[in-house]
PDB file of C-alpha atoms in Angstrom:
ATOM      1  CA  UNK A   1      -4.837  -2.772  22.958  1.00 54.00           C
ATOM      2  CA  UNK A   2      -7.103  -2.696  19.920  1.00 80.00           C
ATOM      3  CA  UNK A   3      -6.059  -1.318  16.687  1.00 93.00           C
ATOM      4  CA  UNK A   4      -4.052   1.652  16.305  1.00 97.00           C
ATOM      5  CA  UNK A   5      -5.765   4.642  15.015  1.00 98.00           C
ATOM      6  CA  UNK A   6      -3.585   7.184  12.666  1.00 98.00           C
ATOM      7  CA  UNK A   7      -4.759  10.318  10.402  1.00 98.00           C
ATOM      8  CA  UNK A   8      -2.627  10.756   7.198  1.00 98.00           C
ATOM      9  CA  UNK A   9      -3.495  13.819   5.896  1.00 98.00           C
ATOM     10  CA  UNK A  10      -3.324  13.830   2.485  1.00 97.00           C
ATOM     11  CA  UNK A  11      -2.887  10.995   2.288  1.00 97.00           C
ATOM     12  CA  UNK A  12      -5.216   9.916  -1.054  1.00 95.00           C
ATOM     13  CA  UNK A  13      -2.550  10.451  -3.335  1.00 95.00           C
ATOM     14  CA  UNK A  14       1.773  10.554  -3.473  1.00 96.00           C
ATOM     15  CA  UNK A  15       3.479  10.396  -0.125  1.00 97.00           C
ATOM     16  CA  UNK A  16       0.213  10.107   2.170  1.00 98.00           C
ATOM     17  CA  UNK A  17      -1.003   7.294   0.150  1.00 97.00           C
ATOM     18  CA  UNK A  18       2.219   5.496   0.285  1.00 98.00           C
ATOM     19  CA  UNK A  19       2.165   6.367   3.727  1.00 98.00           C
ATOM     20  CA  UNK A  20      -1.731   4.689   4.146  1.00 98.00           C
ATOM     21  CA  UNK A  21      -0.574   1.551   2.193  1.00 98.00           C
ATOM     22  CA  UNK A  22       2.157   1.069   4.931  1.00 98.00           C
ATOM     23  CA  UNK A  23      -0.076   1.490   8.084  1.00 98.00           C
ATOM     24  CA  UNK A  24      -3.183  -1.155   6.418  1.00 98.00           C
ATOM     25  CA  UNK A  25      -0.220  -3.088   5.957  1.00 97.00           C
ATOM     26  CA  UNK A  26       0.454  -3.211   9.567  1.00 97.00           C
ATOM     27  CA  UNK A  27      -3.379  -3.786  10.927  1.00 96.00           C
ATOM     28  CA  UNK A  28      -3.641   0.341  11.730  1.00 98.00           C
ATOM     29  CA  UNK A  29      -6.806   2.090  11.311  1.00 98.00           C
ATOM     30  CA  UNK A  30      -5.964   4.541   8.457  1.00 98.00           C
ATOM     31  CA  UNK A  31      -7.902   7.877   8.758  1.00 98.00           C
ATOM     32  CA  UNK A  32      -6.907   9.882   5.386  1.00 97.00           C
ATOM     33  CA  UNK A  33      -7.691  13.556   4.851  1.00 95.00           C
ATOM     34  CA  UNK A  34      -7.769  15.214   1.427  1.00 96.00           C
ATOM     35  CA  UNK A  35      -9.797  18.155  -0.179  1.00 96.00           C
ATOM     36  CA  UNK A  36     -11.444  16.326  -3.011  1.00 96.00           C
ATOM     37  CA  UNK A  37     -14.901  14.476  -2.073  1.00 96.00           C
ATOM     38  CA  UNK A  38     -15.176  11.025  -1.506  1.00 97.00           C
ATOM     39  CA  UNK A  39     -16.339   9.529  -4.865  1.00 97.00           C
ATOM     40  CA  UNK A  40     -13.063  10.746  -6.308  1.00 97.00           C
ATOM     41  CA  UNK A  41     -11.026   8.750  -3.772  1.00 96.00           C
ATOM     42  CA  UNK A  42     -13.037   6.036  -3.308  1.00 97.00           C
ATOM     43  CA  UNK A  43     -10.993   3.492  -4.992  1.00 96.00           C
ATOM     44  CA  UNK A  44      -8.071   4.060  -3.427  1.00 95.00           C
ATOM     45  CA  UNK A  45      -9.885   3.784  -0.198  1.00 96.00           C
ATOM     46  CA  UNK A  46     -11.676   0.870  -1.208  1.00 96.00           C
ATOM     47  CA  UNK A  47      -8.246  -0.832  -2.289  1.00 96.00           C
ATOM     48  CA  UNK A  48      -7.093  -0.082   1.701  1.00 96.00           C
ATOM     49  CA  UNK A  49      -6.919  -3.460   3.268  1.00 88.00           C
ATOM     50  CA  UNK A  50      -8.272  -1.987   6.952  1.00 93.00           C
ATOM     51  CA  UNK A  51     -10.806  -0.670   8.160  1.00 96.00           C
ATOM     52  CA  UNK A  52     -10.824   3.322   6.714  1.00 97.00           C
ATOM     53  CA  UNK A  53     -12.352   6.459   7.418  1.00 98.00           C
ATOM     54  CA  UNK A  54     -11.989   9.074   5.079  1.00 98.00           C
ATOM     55  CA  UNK A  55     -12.660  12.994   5.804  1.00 98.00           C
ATOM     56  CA  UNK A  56     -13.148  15.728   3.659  1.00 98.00           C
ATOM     57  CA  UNK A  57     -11.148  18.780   4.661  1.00 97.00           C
ATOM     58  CA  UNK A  58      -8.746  20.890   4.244  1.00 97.00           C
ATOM     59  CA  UNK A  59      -6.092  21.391   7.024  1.00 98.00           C
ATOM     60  CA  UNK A  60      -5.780  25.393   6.437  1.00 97.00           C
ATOM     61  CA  UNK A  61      -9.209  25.566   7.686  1.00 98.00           C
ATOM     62  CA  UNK A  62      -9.908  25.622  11.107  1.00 98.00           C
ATOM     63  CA  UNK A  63     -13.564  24.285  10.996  1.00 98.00           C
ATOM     64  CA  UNK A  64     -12.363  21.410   8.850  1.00 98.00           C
ATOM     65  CA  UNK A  65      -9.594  20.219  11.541  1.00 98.00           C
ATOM     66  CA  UNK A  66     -12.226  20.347  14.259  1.00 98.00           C
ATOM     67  CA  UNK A  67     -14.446  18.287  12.074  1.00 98.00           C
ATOM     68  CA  UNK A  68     -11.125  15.804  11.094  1.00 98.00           C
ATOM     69  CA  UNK A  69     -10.353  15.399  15.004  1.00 98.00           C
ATOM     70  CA  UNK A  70     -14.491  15.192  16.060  1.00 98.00           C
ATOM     71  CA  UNK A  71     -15.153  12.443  13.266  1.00 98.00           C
ATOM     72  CA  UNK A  72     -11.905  10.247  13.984  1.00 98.00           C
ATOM     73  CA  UNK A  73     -13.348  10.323  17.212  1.00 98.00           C
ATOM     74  CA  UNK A  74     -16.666   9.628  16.764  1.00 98.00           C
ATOM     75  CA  UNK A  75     -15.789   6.514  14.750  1.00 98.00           C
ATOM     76  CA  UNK A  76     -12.804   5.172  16.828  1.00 97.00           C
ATOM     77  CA  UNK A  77     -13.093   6.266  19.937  1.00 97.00           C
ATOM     78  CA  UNK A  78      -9.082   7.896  20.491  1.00 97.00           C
ATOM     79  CA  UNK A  79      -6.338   8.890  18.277  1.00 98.00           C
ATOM     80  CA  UNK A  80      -3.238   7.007  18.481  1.00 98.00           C
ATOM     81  CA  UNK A  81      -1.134   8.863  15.673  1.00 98.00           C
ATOM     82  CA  UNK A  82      -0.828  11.836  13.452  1.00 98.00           C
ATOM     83  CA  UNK A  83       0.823  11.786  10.497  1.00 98.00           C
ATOM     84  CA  UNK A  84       1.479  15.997   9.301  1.00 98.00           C
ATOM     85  CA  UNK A  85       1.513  15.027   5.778  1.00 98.00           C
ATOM     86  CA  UNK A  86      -0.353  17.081   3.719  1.00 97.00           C
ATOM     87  CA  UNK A  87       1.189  20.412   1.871  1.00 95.00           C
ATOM     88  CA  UNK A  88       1.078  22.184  -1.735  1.00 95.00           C
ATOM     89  CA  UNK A  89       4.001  23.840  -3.806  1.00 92.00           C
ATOM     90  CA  UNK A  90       3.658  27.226  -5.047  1.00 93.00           C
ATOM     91  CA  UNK A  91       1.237  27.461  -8.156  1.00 88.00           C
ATOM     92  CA  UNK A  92       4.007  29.385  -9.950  1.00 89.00           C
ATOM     93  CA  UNK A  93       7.840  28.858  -9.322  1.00 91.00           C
ATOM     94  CA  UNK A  94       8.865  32.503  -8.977  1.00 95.00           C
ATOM     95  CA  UNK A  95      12.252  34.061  -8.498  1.00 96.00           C
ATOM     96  CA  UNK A  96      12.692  35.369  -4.869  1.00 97.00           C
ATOM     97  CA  UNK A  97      12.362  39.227  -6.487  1.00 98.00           C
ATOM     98  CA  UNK A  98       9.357  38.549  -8.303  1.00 96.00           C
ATOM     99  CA  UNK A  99       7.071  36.305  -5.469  1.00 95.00           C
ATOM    100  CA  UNK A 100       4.380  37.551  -4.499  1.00 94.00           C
ATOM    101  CA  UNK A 101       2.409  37.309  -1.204  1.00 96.00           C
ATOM    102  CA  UNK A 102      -0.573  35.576  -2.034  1.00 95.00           C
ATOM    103  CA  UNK A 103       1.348  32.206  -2.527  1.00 94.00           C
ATOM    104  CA  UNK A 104       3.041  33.054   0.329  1.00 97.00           C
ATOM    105  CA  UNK A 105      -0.019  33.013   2.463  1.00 97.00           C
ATOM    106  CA  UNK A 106      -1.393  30.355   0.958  1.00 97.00           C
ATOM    107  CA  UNK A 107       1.318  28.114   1.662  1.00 97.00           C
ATOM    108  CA  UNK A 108       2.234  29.262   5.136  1.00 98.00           C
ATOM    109  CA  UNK A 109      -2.029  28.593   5.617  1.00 98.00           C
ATOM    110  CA  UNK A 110      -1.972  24.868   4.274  1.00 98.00           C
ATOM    111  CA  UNK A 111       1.544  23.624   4.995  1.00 98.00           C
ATOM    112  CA  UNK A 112       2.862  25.457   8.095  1.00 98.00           C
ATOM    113  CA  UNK A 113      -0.359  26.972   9.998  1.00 98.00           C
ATOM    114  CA  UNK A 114      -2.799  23.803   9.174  1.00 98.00           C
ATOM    115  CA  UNK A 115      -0.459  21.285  10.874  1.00 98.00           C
ATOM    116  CA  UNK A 116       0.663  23.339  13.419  1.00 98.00           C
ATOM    117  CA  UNK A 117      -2.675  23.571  14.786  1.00 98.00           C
ATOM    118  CA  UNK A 118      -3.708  20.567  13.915  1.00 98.00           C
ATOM    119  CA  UNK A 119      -1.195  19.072  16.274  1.00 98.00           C
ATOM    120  CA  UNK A 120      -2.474  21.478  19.094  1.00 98.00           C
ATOM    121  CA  UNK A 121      -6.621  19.707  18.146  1.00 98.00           C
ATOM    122  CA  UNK A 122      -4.735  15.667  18.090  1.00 98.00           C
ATOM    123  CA  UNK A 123      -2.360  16.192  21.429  1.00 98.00           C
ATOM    124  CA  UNK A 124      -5.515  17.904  23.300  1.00 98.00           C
ATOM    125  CA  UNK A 125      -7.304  14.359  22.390  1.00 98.00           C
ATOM    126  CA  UNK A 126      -4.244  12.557  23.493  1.00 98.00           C
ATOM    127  CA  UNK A 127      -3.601  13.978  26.853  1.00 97.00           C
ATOM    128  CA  UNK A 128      -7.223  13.378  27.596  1.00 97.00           C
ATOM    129  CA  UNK A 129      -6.472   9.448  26.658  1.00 97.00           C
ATOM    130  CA  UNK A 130      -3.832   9.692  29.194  1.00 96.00           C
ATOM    131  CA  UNK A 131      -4.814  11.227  31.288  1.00 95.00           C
ATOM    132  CA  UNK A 132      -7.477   8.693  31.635  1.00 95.00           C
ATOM    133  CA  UNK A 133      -5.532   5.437  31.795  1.00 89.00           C
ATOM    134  CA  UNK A 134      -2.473   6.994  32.469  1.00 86.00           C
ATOM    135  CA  UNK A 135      -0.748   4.522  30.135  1.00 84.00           C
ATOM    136  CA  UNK A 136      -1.950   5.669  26.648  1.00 87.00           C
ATOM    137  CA  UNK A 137       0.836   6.615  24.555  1.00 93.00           C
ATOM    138  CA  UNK A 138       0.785   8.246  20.913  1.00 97.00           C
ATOM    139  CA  UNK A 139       2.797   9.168  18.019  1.00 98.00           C
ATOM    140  CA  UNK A 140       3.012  12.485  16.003  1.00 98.00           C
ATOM    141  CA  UNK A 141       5.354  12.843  12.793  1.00 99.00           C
ATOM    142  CA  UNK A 142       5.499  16.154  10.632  1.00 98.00           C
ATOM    143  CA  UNK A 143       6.338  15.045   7.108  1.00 98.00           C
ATOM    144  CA  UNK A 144       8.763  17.872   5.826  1.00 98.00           C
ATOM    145  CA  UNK A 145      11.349  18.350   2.825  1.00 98.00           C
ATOM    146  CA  UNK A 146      15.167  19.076   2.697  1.00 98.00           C
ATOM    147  CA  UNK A 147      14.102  22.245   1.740  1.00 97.00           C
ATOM    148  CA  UNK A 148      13.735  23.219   4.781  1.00 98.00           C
ATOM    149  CA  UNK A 149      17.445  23.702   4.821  1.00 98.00           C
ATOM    150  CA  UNK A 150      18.293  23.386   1.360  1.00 97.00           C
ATOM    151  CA  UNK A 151      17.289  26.901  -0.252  1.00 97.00           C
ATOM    152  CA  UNK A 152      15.657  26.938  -3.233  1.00 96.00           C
ATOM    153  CA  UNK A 153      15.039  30.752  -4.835  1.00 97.00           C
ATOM    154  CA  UNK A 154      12.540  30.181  -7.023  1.00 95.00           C
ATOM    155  CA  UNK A 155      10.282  29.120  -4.680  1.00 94.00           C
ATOM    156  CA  UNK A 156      11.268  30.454  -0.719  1.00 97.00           C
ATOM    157  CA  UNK A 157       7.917  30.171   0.230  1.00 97.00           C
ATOM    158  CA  UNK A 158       7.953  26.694   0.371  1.00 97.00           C
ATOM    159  CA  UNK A 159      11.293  26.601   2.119  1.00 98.00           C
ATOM    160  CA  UNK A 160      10.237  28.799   4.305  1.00 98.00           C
ATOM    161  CA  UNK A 161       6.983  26.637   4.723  1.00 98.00           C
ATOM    162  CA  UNK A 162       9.103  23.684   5.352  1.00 98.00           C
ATOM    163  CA  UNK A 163      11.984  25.272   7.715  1.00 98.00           C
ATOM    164  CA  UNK A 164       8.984  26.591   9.834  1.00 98.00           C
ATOM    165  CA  UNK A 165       7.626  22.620   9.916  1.00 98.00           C
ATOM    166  CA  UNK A 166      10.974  21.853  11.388  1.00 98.00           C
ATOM    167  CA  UNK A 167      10.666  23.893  14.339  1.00 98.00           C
ATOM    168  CA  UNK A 168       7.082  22.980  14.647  1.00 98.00           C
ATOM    169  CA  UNK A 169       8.089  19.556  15.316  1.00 98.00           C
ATOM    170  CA  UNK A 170      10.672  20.256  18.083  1.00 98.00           C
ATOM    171  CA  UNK A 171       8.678  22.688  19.970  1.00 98.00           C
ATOM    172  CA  UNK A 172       5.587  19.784  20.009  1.00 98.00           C
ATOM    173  CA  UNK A 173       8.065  17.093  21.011  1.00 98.00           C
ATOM    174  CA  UNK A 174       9.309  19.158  23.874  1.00 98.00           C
ATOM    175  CA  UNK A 175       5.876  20.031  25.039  1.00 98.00           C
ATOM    176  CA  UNK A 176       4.173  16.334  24.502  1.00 98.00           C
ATOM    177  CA  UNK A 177       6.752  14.550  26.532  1.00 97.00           C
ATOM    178  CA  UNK A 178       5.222  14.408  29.710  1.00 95.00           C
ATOM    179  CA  UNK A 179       1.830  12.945  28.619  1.00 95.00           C
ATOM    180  CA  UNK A 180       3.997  10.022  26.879  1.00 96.00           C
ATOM    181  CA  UNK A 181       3.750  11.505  23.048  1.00 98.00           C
ATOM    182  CA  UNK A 182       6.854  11.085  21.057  1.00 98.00           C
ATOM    183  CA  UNK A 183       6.713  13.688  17.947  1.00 98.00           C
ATOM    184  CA  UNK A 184       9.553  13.319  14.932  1.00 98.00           C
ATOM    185  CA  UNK A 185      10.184  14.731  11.745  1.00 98.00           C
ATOM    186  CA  UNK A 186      10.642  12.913   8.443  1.00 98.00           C
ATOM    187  CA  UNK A 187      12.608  14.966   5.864  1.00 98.00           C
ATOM    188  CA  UNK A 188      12.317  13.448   2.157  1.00 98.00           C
ATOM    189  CA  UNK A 189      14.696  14.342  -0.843  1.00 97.00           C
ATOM    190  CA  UNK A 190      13.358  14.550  -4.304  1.00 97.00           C
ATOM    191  CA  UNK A 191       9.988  12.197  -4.190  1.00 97.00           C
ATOM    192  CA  UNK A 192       8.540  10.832  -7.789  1.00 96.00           C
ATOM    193  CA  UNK A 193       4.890  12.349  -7.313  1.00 92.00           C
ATOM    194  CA  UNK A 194       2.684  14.301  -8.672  1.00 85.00           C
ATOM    195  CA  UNK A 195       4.077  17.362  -7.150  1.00 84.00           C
ATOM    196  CA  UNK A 196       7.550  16.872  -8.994  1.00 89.00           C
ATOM    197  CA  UNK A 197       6.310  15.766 -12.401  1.00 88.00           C
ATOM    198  CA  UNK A 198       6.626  18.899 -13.877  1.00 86.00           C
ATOM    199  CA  UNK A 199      10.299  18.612 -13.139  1.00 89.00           C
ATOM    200  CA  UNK A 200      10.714  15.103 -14.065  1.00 94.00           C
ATOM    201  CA  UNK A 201      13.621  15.607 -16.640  1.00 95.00           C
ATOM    202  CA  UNK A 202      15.491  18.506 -14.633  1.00 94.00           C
ATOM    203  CA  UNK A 203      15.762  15.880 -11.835  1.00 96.00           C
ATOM    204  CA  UNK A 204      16.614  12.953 -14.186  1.00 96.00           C
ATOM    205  CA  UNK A 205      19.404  14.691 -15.186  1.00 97.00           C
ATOM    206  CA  UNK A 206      20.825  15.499 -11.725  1.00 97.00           C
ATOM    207  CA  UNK A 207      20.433  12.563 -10.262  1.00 97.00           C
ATOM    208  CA  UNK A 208      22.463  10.977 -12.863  1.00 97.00           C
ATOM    209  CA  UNK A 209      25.064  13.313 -12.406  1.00 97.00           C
ATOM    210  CA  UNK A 210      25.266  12.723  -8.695  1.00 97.00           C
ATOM    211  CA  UNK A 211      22.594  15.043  -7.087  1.00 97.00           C
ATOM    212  CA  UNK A 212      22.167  12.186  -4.261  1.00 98.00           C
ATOM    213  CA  UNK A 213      24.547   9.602  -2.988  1.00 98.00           C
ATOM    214  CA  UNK A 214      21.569   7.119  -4.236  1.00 98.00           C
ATOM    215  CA  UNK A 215      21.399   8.019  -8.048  1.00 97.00           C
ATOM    216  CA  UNK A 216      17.999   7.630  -8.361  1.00 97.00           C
ATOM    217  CA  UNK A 217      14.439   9.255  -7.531  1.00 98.00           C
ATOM    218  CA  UNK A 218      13.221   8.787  -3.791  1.00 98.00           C
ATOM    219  CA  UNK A 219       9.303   6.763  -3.372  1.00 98.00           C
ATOM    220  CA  UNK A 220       6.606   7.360  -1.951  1.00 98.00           C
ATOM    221  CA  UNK A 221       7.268   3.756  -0.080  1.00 98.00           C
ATOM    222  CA  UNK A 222      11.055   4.811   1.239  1.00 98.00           C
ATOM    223  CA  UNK A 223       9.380   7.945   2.896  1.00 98.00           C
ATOM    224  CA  UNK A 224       6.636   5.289   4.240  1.00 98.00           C
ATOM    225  CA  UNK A 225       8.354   2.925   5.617  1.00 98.00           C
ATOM    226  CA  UNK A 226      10.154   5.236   7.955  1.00 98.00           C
ATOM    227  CA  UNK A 227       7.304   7.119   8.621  1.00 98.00           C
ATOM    228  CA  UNK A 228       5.227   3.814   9.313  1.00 98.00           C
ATOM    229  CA  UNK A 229       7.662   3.273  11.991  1.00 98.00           C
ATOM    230  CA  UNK A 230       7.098   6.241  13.878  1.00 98.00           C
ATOM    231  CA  UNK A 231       3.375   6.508  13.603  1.00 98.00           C
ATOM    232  CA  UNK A 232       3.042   3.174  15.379  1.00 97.00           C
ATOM    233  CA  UNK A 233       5.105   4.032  17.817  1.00 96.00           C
ATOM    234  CA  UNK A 234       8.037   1.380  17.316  1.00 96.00           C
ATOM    235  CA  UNK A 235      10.517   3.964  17.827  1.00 94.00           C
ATOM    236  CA  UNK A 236      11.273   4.554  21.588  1.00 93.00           C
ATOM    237  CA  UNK A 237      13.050   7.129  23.551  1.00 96.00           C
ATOM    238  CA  UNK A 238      13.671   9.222  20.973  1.00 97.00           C
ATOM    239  CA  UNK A 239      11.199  11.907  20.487  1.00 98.00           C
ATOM    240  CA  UNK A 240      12.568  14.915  18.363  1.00 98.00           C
ATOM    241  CA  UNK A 241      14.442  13.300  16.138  1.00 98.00           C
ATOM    242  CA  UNK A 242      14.868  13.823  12.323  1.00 98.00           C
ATOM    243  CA  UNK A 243      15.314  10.807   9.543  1.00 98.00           C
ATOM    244  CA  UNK A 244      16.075  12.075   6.568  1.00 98.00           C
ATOM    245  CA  UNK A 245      15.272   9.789   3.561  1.00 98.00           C
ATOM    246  CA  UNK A 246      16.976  11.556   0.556  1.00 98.00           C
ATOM    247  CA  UNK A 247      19.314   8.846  -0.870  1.00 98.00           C
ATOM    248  CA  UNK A 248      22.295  11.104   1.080  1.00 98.00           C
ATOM    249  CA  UNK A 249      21.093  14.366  -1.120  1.00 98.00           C
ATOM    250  CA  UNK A 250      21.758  16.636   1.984  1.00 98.00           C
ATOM    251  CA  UNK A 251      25.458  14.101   3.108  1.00 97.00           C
ATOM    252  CA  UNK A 252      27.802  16.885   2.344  1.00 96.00           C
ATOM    253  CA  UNK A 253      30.665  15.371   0.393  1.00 95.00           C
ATOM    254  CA  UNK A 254      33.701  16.367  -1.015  1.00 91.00           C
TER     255      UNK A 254
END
């Protein structure tokens, strides 16, 4: 078989571009998805060693995933892997009295509804590969958080965001078994990225008093390399299954 195609989305910048370094690493066809035009990304595309197609979009919209499944298509022919990355934290931490709903949508638009049917756009494509040579298998991982069981009150949209995520992956898994699509759920700790930066001495702190097992800050690269595995498809017979990569954060201890 030729190269494996796989969409990252979001995958310009943090996670999904750790994520995108691991899959060029590997000879993949990297397909990355972010909101910000292309002459912003382009040298982190250009520094990609593979062949890359990068899409403008954002996954809330339902326009832009057509136009993220039509043009992977157009310029690889199939889709071999889907990588859920892409989400946002709430523009203002705010206590679970206070919230309002307008993050609330927003989030449950870009990190819960946008992958969701994103899925439903990549495993149509799929089942039309296999059902066509009957052989063609593909991979599907939802990149989530441990707050999707760990609650956090200053920002329960986002938990909420991520704890729907969770489910989303186990309901595709159990539908996408039959056409040979294993789907699987990544669950990162506390990643050094952009989106945690604001918090960078709060989590300092904990970690050296023994927030995780591993007293340090997780990388983008730990989360890759166990996602990297999944989107190729090296991992067999065990569709549904969640890896967390949190240094032990969520290992309850005594």
């Amino acid at each position: 078989m030729s190269k494996k195609t796989i969409i990252v989305t979001g995958g310009s910048r943090g996670i999904g571009l750790g994520i995108a370094r691991e899959l060029a690493a590997h000879d993949c066809n990297v397909v990355i998805n972010g909101r910000r035009p292309q002459a912003d990304v382009q040298d982190v595309i250009d520094a990609l060693d593979t062949d890359v197609l990068y899409v403008a979009a954002d996954v809330g919209n339902k326009g832009d995933r057509a136009k993220l499944v039509d043009e992977t298509v157009a310029r690889f022919g199939r889709i071999d892997g889907l990588v859920n990355n892409a989400g946002v934290a709430p523009d203002v931490r705010a206590d679970l009295l206070d919230a309002g709903e307008e993050s609330f949508e927003r989030l449950m638009r870009i990190n819960l509804q946008g992958p969701y049917f994103l899925t439903q756009a990549v495993a149509r494509q799929m089942a039309r590969q296999h059902e066509a040579d009957g052989e063609s298998r593909g991979s599907i991982v939802f990149v989530t958080s441990v707050s999707a069981t760990v609650a956090s009150i200053n920002r329960g949209d986002y938990c909420i965001s991520k704890a729907g995520l969770a489910m989303a992956a186990k309901l595709w898994a159990a539908r996408l078994g039959d056409i040979g699509v294993g789907v699987y759920e990544v669950r990162p700790g506390v990643i050094q990225t952009d989106m945690t930066s604001g918090v960078a001495d709060k989590y300092d702190q904990l970690f050296k008093e023994g927030l995780a097992v591993e007293r340090r800050w997780g990388l983008p690269e730990d989360v890759a390399r166990a996602v990297g595995l999944l989107a190729r498809g090296e991992m067999t017979y065990a569709t549904g299954s969640v890896l967390h990569v949190d240094g032990g954060l969520t290992l309850p201890r005594l």
